[in-house]
Tab-separated table of C-alpha atoms in Angstrom:
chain	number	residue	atom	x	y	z
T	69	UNK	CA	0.000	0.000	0.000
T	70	UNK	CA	2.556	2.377	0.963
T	71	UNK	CA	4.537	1.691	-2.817
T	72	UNK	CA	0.997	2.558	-4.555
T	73	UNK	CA	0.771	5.738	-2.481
T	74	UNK	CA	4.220	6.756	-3.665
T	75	UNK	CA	3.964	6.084	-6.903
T	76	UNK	CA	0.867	8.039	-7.123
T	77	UNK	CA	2.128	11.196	-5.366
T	78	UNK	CA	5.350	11.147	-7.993
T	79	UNK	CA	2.860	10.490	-11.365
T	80	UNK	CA	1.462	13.251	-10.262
T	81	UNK	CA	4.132	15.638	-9.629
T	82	UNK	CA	5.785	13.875	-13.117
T	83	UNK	CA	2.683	14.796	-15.039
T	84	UNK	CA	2.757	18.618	-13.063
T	85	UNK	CA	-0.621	17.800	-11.602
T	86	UNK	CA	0.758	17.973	-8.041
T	87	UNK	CA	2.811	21.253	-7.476
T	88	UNK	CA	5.313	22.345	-5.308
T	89	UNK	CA	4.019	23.525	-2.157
T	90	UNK	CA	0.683	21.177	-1.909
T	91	UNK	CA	-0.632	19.993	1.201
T	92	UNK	CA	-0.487	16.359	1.307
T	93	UNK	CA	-3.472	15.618	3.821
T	94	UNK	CA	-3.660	11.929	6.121
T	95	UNK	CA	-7.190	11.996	5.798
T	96	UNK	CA	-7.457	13.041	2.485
T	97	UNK	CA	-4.958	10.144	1.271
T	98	UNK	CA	-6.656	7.626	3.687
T	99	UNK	CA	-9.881	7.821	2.419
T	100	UNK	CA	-8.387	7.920	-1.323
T	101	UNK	CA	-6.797	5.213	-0.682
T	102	UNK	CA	-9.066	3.352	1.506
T	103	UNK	CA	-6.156	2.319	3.972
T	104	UNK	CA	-5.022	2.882	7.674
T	105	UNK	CA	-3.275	6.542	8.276
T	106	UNK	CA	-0.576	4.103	9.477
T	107	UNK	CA	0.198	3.544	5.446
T	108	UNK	CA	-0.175	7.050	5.104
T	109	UNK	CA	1.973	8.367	7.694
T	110	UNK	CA	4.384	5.410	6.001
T	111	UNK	CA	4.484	6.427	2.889
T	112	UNK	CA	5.006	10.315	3.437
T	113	UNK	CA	7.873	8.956	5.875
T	114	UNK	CA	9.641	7.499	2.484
T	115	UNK	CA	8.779	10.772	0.132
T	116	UNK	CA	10.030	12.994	3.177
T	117	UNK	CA	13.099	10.922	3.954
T	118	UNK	CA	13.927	11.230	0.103
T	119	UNK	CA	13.339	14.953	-0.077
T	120	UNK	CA	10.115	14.814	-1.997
T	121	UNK	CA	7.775	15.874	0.984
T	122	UNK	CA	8.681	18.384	3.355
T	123	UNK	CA	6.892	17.349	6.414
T	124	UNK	CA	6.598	20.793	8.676
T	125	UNK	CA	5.714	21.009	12.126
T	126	UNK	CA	2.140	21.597	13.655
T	127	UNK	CA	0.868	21.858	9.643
T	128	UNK	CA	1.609	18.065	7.858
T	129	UNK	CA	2.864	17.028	4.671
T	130	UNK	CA	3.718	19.441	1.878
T	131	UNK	CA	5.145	18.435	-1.470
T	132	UNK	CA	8.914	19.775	-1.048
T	133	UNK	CA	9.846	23.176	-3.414
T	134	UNK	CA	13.283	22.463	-4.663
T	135	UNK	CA	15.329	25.857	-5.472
T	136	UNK	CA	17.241	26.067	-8.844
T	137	UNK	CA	20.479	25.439	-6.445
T	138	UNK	CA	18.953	22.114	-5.297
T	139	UNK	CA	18.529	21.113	-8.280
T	140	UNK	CA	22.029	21.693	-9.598
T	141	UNK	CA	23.390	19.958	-6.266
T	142	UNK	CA	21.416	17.147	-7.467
T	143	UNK	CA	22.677	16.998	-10.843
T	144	UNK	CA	25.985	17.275	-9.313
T	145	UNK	CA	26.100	14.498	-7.325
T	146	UNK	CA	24.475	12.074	-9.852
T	147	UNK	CA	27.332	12.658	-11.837
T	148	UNK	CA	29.508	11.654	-9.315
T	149	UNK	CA	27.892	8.782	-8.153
T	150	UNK	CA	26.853	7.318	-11.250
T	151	UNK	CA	30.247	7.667	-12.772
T	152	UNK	CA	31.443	5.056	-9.834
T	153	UNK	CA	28.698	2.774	-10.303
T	154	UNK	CA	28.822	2.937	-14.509
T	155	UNK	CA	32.854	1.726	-13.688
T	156	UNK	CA	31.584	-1.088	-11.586
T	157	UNK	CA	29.189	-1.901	-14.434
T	158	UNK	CA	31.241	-2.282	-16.842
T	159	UNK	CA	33.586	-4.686	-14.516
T	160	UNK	CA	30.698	-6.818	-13.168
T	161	UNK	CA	27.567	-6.636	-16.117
T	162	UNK	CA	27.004	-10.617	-16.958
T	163	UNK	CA	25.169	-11.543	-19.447
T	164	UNK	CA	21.679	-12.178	-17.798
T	165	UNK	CA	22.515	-8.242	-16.954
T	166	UNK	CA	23.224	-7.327	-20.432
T	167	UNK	CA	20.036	-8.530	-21.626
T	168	UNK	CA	18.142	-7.000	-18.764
T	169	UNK	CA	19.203	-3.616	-19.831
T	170	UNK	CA	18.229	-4.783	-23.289
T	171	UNK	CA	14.334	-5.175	-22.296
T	172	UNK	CA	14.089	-2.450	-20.156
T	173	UNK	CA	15.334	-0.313	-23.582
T	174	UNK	CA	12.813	-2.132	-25.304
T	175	UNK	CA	10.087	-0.962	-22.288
T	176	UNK	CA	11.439	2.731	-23.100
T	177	UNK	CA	10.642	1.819	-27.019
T	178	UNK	CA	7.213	0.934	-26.310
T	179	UNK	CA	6.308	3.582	-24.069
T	180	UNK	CA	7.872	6.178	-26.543
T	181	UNK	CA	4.720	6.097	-28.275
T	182	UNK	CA	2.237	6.751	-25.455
T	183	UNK	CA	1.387	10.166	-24.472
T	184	UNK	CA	2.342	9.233	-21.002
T	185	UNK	CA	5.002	11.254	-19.330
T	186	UNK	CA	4.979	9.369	-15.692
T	187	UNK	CA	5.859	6.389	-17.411
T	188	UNK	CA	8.157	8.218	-19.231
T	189	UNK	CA	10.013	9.732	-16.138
T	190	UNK	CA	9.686	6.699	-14.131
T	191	UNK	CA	11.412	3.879	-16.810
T	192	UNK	CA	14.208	7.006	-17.050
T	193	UNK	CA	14.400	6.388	-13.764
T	194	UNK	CA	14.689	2.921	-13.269
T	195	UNK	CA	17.149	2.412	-16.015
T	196	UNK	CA	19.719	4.046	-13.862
T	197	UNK	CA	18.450	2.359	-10.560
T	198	UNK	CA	18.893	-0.583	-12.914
T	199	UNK	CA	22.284	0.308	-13.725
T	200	UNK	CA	23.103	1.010	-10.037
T	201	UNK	CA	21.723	-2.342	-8.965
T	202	UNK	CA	23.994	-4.311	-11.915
T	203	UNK	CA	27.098	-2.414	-9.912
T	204	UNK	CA	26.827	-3.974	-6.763
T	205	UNK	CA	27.472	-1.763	-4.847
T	206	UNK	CA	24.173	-1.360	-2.455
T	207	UNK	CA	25.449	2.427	-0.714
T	208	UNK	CA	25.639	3.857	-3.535
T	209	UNK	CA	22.266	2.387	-4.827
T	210	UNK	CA	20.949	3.614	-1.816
T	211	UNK	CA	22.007	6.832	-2.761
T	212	UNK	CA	21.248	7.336	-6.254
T	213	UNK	CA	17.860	6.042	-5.303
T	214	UNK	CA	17.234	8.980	-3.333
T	215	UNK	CA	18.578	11.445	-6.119
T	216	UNK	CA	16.592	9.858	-8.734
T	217	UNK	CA	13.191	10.548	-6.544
T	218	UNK	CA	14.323	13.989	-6.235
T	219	UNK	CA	15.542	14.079	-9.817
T	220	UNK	CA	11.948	12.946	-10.771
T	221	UNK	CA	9.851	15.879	-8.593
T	222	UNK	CA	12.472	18.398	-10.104
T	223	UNK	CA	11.940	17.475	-13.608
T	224	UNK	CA	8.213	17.762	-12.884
T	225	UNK	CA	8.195	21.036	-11.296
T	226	UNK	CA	10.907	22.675	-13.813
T	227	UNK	CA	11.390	20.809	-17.028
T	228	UNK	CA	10.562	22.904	-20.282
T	229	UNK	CA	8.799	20.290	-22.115
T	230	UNK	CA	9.234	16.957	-23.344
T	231	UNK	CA	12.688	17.960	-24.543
T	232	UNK	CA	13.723	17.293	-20.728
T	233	UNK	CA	13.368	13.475	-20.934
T	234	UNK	CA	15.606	10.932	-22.272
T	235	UNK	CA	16.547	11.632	-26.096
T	236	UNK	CA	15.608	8.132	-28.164
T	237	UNK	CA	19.422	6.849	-28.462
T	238	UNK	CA	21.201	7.981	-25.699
T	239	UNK	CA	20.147	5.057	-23.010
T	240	UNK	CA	21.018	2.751	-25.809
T	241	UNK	CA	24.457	4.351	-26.696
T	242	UNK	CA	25.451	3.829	-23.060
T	243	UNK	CA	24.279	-0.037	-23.268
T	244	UNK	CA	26.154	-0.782	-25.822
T	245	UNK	CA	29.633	0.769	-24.213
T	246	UNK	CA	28.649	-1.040	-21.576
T	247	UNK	CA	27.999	-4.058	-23.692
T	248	UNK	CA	31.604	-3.328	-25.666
T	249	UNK	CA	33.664	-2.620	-22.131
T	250	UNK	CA	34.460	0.622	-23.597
T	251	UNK	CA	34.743	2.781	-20.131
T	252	UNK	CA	36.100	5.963	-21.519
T	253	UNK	CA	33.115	6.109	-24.216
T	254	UNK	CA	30.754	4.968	-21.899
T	255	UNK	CA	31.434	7.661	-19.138
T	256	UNK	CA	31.307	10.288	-21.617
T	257	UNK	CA	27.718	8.912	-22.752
T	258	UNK	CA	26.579	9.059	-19.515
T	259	UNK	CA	28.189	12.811	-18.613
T	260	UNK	CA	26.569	13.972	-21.991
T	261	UNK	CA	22.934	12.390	-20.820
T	262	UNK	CA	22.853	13.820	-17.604
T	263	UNK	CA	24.147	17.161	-18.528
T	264	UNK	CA	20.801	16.915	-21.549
T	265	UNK	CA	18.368	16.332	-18.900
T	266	UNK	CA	19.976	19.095	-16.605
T	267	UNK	CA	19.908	21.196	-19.571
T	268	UNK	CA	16.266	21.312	-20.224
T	269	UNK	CA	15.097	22.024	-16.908
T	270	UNK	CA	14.012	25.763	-16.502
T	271	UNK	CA	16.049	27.025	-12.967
T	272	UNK	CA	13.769	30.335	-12.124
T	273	UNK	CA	13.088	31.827	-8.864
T	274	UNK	CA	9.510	31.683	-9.854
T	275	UNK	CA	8.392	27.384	-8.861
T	276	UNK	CA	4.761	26.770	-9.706
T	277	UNK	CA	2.013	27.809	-7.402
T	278	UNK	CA	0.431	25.426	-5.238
T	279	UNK	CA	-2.120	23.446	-5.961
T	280	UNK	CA	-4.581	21.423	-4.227
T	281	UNK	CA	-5.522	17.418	-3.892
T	282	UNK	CA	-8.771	17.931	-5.881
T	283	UNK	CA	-9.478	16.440	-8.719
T	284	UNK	CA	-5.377	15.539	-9.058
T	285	UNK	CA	-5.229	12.157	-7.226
T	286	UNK	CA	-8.656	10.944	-7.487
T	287	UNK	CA	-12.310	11.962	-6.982
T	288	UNK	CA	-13.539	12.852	-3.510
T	289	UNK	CA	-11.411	15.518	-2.469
């Protein structure tokens, strides 16, 4: 219960439904959700522990407002960790791991054609968790995890367009470094993507405005 309740509040941040600032009621997601506050109070732990929810005080849940500068810390540090765990990659990828990253490129085909950017942000998500899980190294997972959830409510609140997501080729360039043990070309791949995605995101000083749970997560509210 708690995974459906995240998933929900980030495909609707991905799909700028849910804006920066919005209250993020128990009650309201109990009764959506017909569950226990216990799941609730769960599942805003996880989002707040990976810098999605701000949870304030004496006033509850809020989806977090990341500044431009968070954003380019974030950035930042992906490209740190994630040219560490593309190294261990490319020393540990087996075959049964080649061919995973093989289908979930083929998952990125097929949603390609759907006019459904959650999906979108979420499968360019999980191909670097999937990369990150293939290096073996379960800190740094751990960490890009987190920067991948935040990656996901900034390119939500401050991408420019469509432009912002993965370009067609450039998670299947990086496979097939991987897939040729070619580190230097591979590490460049990977610099280049992550710069493209940081690229397209519109830092202003000017985040959306707050929204409300109405009519974003479900009926009732």
């Amino acid at each position: 219960m708690e995974t459906l309740i995240v998933d929900s509040i980030l495909d609707a941040i991905a799909d700028q439904r849910l804006q920066a600032g919005t209250k993020l009621g128990e009650q309201a997601l109990s009764d959506l959700f017909a569950c226990n506050r216990v799941h609730v109070r769960r599942a805003l732990s996880m989002l707040t522990a990976w810098q999605v929810v701000d949870h304030l005080p004496n006033r509850g849940a809020y989806v977090a407002t990341p500044t431009p500068q968070d954003a380019r810390d974030v950035f930042q540090a992906r490209r740190a960790i994630e040219t560490t765990i593309c190294r261990n990659v490319i020393r540990l990828a087996s075959d049964q791991d080649i061919a995973a990253l093989h289908q979930h490129l083929a998952q990125e085909d097929a949603a390609r054609g759907q006019d459904n950017r959650p999906t979108k942000i979420r499968l360019s998500r999980g191909f670097h968790t999937l990369l990150a899980r293939i290096g073996g190294n379960p800190v740094l997972a751990r960490y890009l995890d987190e920067l991948t959830m935040r990656s996901s409510l900034i390119i939500g609140l401050y991408a420019t367009g469509p432009g912002t997501l993965c370009a067609e080729d450039e998670h299947a360039r990086i496979v097939a470094a991987i897939e040729a043990r070619d580190e230097a070309q591979a590490l460049a791949l990977l610099d280049q993507h992550l710069r493209h995605i940081e690229a397209g995101i519109r830092f202003d000083d000017k985040p959306p405005l707050p929204g409300t749970l109405s009519k974003v997560l479900g009926p009732g509210f």
